[in-house]
mmCIF file of C-alpha atoms in Angstrom:
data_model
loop_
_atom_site.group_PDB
_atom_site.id
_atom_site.type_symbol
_atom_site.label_atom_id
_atom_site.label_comp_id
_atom_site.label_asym_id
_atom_site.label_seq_id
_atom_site.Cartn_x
_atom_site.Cartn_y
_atom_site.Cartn_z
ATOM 1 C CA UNK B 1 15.143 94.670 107.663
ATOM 2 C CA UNK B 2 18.817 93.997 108.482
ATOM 3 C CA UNK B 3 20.970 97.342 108.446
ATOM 4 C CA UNK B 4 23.590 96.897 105.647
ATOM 5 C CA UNK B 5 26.306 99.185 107.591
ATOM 6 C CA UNK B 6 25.984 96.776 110.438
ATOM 7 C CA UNK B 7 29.533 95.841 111.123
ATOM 8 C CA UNK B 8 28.777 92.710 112.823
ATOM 9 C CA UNK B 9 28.995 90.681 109.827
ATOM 10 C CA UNK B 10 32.058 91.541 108.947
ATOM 11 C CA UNK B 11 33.768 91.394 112.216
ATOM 12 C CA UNK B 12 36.533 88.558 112.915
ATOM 13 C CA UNK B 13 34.278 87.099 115.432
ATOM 14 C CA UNK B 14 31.765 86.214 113.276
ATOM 15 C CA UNK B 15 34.084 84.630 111.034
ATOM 16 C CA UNK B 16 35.479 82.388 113.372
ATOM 17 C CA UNK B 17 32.427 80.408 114.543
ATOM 18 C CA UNK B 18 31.189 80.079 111.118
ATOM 19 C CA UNK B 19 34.097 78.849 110.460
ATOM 20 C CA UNK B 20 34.191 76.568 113.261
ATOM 21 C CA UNK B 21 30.670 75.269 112.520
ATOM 22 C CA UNK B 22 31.111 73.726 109.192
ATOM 23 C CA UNK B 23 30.022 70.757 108.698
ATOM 24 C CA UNK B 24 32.285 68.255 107.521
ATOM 25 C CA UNK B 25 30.601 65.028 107.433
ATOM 26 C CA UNK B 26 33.427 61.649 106.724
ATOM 27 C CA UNK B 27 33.892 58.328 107.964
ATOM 28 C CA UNK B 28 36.542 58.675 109.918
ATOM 29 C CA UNK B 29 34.502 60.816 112.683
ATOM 30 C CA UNK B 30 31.037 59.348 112.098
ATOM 31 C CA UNK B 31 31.347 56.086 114.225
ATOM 32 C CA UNK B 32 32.539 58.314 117.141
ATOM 33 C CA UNK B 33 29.656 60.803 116.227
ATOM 34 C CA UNK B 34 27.005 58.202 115.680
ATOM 35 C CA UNK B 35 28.045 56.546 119.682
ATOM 36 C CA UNK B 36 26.786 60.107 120.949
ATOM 37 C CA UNK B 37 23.077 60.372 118.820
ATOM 38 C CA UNK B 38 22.368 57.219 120.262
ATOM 39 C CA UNK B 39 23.004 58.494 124.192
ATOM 40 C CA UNK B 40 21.302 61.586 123.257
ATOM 41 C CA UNK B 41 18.415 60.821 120.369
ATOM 42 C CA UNK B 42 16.333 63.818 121.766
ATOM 43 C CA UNK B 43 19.131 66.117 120.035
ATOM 44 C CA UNK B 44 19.282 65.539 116.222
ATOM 45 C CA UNK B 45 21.973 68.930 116.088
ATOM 46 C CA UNK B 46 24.531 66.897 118.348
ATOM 47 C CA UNK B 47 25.790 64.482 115.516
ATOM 48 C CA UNK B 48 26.438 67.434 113.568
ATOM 49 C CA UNK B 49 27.799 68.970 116.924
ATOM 50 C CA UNK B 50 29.886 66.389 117.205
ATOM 51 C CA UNK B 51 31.605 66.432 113.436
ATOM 52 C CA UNK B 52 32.378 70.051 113.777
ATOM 53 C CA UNK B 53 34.063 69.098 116.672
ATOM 54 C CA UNK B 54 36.145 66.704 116.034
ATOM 55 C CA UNK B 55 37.376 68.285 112.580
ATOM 56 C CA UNK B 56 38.182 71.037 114.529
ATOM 57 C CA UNK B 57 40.410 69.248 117.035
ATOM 58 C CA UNK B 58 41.794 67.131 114.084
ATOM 59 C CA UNK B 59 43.293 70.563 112.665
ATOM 60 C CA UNK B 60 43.832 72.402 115.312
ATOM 61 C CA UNK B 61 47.148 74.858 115.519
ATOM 62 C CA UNK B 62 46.269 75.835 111.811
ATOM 63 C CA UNK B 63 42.987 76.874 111.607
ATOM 64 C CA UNK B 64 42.421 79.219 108.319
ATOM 65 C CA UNK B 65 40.098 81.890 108.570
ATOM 66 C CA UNK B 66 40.513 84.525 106.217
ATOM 67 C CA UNK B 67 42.203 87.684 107.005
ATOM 68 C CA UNK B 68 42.656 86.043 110.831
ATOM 69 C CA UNK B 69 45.548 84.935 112.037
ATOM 70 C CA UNK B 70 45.592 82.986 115.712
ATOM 71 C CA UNK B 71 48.408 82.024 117.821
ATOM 72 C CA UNK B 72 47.708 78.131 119.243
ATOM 73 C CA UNK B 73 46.922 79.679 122.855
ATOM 74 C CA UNK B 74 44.345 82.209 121.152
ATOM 75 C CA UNK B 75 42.994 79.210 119.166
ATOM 76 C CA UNK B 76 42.876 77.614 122.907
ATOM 77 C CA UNK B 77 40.922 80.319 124.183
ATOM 78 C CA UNK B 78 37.835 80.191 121.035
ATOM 79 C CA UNK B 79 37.800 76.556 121.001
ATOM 80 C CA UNK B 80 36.476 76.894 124.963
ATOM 81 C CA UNK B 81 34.546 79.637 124.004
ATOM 82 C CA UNK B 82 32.489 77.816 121.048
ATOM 83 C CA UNK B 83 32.039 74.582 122.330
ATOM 84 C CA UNK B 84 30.497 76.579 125.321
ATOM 85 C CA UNK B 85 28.213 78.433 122.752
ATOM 86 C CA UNK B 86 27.297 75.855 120.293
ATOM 87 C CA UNK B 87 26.216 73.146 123.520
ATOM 88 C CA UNK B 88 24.085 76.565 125.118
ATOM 89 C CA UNK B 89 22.489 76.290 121.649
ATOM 90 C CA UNK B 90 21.593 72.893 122.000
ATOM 91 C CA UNK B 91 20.049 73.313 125.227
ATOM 92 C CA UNK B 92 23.073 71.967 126.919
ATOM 93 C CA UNK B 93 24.073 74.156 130.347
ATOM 94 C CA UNK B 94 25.652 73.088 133.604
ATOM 95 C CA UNK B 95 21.620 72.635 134.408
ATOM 96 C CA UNK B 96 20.973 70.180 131.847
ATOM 97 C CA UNK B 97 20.117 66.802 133.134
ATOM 98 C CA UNK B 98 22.628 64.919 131.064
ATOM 99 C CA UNK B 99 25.346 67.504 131.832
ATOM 100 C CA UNK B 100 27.959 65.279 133.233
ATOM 101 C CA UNK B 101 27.651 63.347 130.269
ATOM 102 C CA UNK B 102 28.053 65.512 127.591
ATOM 103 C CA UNK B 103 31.170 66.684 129.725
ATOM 104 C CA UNK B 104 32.561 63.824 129.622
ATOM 105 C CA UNK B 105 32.270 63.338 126.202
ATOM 106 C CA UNK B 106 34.267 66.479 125.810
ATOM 107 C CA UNK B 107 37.395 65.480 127.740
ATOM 108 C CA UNK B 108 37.731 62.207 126.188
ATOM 109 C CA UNK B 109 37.963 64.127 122.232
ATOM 110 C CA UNK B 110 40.200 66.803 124.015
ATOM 111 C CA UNK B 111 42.296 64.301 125.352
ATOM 112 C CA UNK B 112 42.041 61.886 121.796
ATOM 113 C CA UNK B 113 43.350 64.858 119.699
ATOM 114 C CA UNK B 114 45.974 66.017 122.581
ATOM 115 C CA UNK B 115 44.618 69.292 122.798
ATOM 116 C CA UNK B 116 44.966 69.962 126.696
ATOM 117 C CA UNK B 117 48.780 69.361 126.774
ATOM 118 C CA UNK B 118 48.807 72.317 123.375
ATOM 119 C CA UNK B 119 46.397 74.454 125.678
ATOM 120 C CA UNK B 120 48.177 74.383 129.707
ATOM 121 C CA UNK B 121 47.098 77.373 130.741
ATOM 122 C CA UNK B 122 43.067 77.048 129.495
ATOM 123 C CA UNK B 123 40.860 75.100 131.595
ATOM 124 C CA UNK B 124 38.371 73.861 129.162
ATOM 125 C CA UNK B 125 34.905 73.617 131.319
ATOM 126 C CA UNK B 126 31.531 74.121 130.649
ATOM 127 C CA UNK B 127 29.548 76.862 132.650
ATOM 128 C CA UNK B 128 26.205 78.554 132.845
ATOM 129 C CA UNK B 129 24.071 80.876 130.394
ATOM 130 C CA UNK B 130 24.750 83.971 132.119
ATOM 131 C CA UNK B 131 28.368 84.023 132.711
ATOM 132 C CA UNK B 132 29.036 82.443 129.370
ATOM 133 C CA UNK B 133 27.512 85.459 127.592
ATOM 134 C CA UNK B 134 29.651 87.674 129.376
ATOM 135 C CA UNK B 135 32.916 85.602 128.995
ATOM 136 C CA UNK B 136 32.253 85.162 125.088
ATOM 137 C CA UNK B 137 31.710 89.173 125.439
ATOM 138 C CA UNK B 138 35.404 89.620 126.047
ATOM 139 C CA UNK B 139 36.437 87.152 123.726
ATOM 140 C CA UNK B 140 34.620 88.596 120.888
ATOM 141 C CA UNK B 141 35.442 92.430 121.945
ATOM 142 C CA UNK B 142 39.374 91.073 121.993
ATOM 143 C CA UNK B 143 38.872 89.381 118.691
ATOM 144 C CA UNK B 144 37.606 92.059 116.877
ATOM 145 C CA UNK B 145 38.876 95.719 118.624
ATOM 146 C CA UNK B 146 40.828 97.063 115.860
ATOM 147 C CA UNK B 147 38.089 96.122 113.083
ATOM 148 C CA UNK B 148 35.798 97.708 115.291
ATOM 149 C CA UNK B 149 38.174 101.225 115.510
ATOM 150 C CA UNK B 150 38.846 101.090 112.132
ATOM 151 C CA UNK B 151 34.846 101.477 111.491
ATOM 152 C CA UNK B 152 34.338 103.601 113.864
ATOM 153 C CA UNK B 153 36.619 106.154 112.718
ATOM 154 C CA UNK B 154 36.070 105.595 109.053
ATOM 155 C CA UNK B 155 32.405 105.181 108.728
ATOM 156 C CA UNK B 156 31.020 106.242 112.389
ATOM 157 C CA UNK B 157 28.053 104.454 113.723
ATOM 158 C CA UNK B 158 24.815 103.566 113.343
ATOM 159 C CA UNK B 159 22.045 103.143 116.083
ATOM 160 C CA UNK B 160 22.638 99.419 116.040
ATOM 161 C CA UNK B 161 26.798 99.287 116.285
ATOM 162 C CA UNK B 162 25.757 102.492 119.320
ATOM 163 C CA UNK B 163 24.329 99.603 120.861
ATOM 164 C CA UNK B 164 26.490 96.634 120.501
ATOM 165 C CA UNK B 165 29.623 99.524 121.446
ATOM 166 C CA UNK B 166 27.883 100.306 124.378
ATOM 167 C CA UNK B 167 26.857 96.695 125.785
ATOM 168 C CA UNK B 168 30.288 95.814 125.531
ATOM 169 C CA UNK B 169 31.537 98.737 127.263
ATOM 170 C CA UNK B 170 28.857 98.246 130.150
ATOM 171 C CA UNK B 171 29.945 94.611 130.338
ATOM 172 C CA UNK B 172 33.490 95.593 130.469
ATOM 173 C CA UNK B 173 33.336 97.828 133.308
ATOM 174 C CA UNK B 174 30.868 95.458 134.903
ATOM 175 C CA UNK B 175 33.617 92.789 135.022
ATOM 176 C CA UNK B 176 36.281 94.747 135.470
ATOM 177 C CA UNK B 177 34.674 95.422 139.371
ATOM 178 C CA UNK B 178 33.846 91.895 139.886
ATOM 179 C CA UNK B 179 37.156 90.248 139.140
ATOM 180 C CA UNK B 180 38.812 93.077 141.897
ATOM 181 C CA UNK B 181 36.830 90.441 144.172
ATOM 182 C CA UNK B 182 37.734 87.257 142.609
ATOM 183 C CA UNK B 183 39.488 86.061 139.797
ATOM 184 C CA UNK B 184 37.835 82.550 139.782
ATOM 185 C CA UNK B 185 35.450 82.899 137.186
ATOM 186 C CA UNK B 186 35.848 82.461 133.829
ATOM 187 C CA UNK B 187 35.117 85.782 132.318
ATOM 188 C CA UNK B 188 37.977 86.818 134.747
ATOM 189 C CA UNK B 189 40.413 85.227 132.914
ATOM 190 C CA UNK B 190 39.367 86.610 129.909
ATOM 191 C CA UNK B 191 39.075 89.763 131.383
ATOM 192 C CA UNK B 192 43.000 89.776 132.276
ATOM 193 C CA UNK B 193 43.935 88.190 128.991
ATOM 194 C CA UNK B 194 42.830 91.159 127.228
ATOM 195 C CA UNK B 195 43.560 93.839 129.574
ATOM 196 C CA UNK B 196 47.668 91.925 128.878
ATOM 197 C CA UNK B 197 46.717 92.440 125.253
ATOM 198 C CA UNK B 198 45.353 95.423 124.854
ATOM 199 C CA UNK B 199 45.731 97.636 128.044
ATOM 200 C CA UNK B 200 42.905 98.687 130.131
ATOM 201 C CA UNK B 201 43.212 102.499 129.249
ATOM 202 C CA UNK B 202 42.611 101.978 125.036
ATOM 203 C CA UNK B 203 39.772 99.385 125.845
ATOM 204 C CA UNK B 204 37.648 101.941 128.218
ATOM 205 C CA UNK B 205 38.045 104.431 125.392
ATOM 206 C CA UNK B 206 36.161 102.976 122.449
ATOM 207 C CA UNK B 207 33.316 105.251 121.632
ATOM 208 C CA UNK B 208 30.815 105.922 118.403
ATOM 209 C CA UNK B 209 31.956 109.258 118.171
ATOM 210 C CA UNK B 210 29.678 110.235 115.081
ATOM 211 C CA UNK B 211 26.026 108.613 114.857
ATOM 212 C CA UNK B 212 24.032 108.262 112.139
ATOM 213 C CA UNK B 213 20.265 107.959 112.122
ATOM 214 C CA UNK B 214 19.728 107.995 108.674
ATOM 215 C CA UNK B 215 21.621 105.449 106.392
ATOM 216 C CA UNK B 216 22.399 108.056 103.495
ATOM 217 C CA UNK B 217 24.367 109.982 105.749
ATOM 218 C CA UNK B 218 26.709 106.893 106.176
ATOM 219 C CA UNK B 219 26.270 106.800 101.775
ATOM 220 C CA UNK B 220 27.198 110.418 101.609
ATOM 221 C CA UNK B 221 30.506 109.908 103.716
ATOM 222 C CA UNK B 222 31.545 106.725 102.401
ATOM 223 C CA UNK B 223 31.661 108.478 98.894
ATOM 224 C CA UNK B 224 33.654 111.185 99.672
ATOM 225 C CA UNK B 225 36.206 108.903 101.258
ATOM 226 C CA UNK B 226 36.310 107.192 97.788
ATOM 227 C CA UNK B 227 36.117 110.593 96.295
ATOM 228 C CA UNK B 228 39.360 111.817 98.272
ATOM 229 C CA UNK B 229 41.187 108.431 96.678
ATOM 230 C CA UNK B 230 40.361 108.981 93.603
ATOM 231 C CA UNK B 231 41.638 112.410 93.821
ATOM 232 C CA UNK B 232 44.765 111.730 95.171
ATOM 233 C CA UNK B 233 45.404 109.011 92.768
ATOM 234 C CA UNK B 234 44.539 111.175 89.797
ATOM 235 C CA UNK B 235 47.426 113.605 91.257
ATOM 236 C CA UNK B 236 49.812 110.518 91.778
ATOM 237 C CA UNK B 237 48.560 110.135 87.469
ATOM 238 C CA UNK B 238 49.669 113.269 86.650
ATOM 239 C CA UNK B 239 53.023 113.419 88.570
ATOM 240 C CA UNK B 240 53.939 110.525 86.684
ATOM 241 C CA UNK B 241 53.161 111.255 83.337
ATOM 242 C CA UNK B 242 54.834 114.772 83.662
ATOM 243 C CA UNK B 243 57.810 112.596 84.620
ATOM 244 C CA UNK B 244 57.519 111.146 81.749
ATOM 245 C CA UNK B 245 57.503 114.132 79.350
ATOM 246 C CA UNK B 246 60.134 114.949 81.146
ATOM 247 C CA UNK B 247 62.448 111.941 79.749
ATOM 248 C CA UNK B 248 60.763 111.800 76.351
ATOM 249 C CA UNK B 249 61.673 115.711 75.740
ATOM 250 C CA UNK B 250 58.411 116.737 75.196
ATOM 251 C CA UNK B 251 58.378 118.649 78.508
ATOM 252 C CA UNK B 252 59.965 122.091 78.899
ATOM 253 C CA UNK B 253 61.001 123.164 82.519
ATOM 254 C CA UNK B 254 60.901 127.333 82.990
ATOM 255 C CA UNK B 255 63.898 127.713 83.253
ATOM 256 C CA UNK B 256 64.161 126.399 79.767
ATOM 257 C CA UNK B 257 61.543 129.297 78.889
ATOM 258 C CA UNK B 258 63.721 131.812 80.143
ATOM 259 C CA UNK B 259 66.582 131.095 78.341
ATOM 260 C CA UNK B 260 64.813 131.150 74.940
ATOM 261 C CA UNK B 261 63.733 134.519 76.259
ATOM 262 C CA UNK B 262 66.523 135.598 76.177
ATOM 263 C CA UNK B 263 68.578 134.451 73.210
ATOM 264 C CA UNK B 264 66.124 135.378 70.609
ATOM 265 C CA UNK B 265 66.742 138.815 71.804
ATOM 266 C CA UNK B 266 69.891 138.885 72.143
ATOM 267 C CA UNK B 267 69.910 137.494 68.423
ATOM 268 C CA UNK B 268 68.387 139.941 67.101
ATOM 269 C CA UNK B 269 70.303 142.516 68.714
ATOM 270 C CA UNK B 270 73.519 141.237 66.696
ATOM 271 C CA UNK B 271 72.071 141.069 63.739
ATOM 272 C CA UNK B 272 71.018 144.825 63.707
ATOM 273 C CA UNK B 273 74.672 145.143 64.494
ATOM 274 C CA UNK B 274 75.900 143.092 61.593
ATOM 275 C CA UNK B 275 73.785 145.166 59.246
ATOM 276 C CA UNK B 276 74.178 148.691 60.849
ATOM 277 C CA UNK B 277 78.418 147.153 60.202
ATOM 278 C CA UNK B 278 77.979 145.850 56.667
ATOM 279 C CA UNK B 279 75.536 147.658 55.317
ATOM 280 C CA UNK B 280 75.712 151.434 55.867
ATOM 281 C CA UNK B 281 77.912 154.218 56.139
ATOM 282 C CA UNK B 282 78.879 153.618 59.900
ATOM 283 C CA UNK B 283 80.698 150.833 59.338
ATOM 284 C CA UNK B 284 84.652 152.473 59.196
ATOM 285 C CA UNK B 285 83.588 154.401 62.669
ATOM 286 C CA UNK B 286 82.081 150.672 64.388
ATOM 287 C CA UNK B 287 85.437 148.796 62.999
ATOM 288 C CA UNK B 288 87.674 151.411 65.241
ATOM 289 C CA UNK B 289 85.584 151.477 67.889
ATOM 290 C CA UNK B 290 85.324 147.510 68.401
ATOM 291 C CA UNK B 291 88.912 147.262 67.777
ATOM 292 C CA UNK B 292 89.853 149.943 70.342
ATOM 293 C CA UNK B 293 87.747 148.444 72.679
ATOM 294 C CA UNK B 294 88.793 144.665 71.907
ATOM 295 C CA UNK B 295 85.952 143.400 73.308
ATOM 296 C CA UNK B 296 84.703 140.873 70.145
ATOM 297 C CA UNK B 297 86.661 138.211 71.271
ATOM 298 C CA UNK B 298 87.060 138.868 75.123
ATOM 299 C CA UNK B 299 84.508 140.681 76.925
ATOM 300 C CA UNK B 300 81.370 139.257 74.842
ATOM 301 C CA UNK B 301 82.683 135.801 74.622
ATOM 302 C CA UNK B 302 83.547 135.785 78.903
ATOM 303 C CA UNK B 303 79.968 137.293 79.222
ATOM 304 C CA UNK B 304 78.163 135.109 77.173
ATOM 305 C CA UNK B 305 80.030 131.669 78.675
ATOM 306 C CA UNK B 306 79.019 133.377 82.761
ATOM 307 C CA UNK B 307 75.707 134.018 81.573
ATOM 308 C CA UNK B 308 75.133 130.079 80.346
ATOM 309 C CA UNK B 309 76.790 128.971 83.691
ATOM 310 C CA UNK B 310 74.605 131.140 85.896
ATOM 311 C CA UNK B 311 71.483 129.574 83.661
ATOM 312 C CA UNK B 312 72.558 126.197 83.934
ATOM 313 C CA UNK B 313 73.216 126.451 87.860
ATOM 314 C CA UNK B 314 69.661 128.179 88.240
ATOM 315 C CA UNK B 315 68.168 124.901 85.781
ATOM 316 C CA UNK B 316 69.925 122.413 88.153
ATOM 317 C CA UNK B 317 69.093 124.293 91.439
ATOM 318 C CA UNK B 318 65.499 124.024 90.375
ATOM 319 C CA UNK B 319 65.139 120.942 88.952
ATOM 320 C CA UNK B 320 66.309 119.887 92.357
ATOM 321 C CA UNK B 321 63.859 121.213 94.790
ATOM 322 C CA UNK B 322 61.285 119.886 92.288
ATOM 323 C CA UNK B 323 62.292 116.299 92.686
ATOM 324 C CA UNK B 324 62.812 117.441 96.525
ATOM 325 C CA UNK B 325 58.683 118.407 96.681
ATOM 326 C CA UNK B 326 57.571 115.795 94.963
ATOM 327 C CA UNK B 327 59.374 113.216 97.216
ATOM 328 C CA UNK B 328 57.586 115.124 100.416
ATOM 329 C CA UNK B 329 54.107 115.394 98.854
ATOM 330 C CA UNK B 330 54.567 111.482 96.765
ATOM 331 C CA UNK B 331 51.353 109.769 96.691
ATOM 332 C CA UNK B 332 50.690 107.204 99.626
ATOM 333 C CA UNK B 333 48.119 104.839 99.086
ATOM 334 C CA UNK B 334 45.463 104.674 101.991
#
């Protein structure tokens, strides 16, 4: 049973030659395609070989691939790379009897569609089992290295992507000894194309770190990432809806609180006055008193208007650093 945390079928790799093996059956490649079932009639698969082909040389420089994005000398470098891997399919290798053949059959659509005077610096060539594996290896490991980090870190691995990490890493290292020697093979090209790309240093360092055995420990931590979003964007929710109390009126601030704290008191306070002044015998005494010390229309009046300036500077210096937190602590979306 396939392992649905396998990362292979997502990867860009994969994509790619699926991509590049549709079949596309029209008249204006069949007569082209039909010429090469007849010179090889013991391979049915080369006709549709053979359409793939040339609808992929008919549109090449803007392949779509979802997601993907390839410069023309990247799209160089997997067009050599797949016709390599869908001809090893076919039984086709530099041991195969009809191998200059099928070569030159090759050449002559490369040269039809232009594509070696788009692609200079690749030598398009056809080459043997072993070294292709290893040169489509690199491709694949270039093609797909940040998908591959990004699962790693996110999800770890399981026993399967150990082992696809670690053949690549072997292979790496492998090749990376061989082309000191010589840098006439192909997987030595490759090899330096991606070390340009990447650097050697972040290549040699990708590692499952975490390893799962079981696939409900890959369950468990894939829901709490998507717990930890959720979480975060029900706090992003309730930032802005208390903004927008805020401008409807319906929310009260504390310093707001305090103020009414202290008004209502102070309220009260002169309105036992006014009584204690209206209403009983004390009120000839009070009137000399407040007029000796003059302070109804001075002193209360300057205390009153600092006390309403010190609030309102104490509002605005906290409504401030509020807006000042939630800027630093704003919601970023993963």
């Amino acid at each position: 049973m396939s392992d649905k945390y396998d990362f292979k079928p997502i990867l860009y790799s994969t994509k790619l030659y699926n991509y590049l093996d549709e079949y596309n059956d029209n008249n204006g490649h069949s007569p082209k395609c039909t010429e090469i079932l007849r010179k090889f009639i013991d391979h049915e698969d080369i006709y549709k070989f053979c359409i793939s082909f040339r609808s992929n040389l008919d549109i090449f420089g803007s392949w779509s691939i979802a997601g993907l994005s390839l410069t023309q000398e990247e799209q160089c470098h997997y067009l050599n790379s797949w016709i390599n891997n869908r001809l090893i399919n076919l039984k086709f290798d530099t041991a195969h009897a009809k191998y200059t053949e099928i070569y030159q059959f090759i050449v002559e659509y490369l040269q039809e569609f232009n594509i070696e005077k788009k692609c200079k610096d690749i030598r398009f060539s056809l080459i043997n089992k072993k070294d292709y594996e290893r040169t489509k290896t690199l491709y694949d490991y270039a093609l797909d290295y940040q998908k591959i980090i990004f699962h790693v870190t996110n999800y770890g691995c399981t026993q399967e992507n150990q082992a696809y990490i670690n053949n690549i890493s072997n292979v790496y290292s492998t090749l990376k000894g061989e082309c000191v020697q010589t840098e006439e093979k192909p997987y030595c090209v490759v090899l330096k194309y991606i070390k340009n790309v990447y650097g050697d240093e972040e290549i040699s360092q990708l590692k499952c770190k975490r390893i799962y055995k079981n696939p409900s420990e890959v369950d468990l931590q894939i829901n709490q990432l998507h717990a930890d979003v959720d979480m975060l964007e029900s706090q992003s929710q309730d930032g802005d809806l208390m903004d927008r109390e805020t401008k409807d009126g319906v929310y009260h601030s504390p310093s707001s609180s305090i103020a009414v704290a202290i008004v209502l008191p102070l309220l009260g306070l002169i309105l036992f006055f006014f009584i204690l002044y209206r209403f009983t015998p004390h009120k000839l005494w009070m009137h000399l008193y407040l007029r000796k010390k003059r302070i109804i229309s001075s002193t209360t009046h300057g205390e009153d208007e600092s006390q309403n300036e010190t609030f309102e500077n104490t509002y605005q210096h906290m409504n401030w650093n509020f807006q000042k937190i939630r800027h630093h602590i704003g919601f970023n979306p993963l």
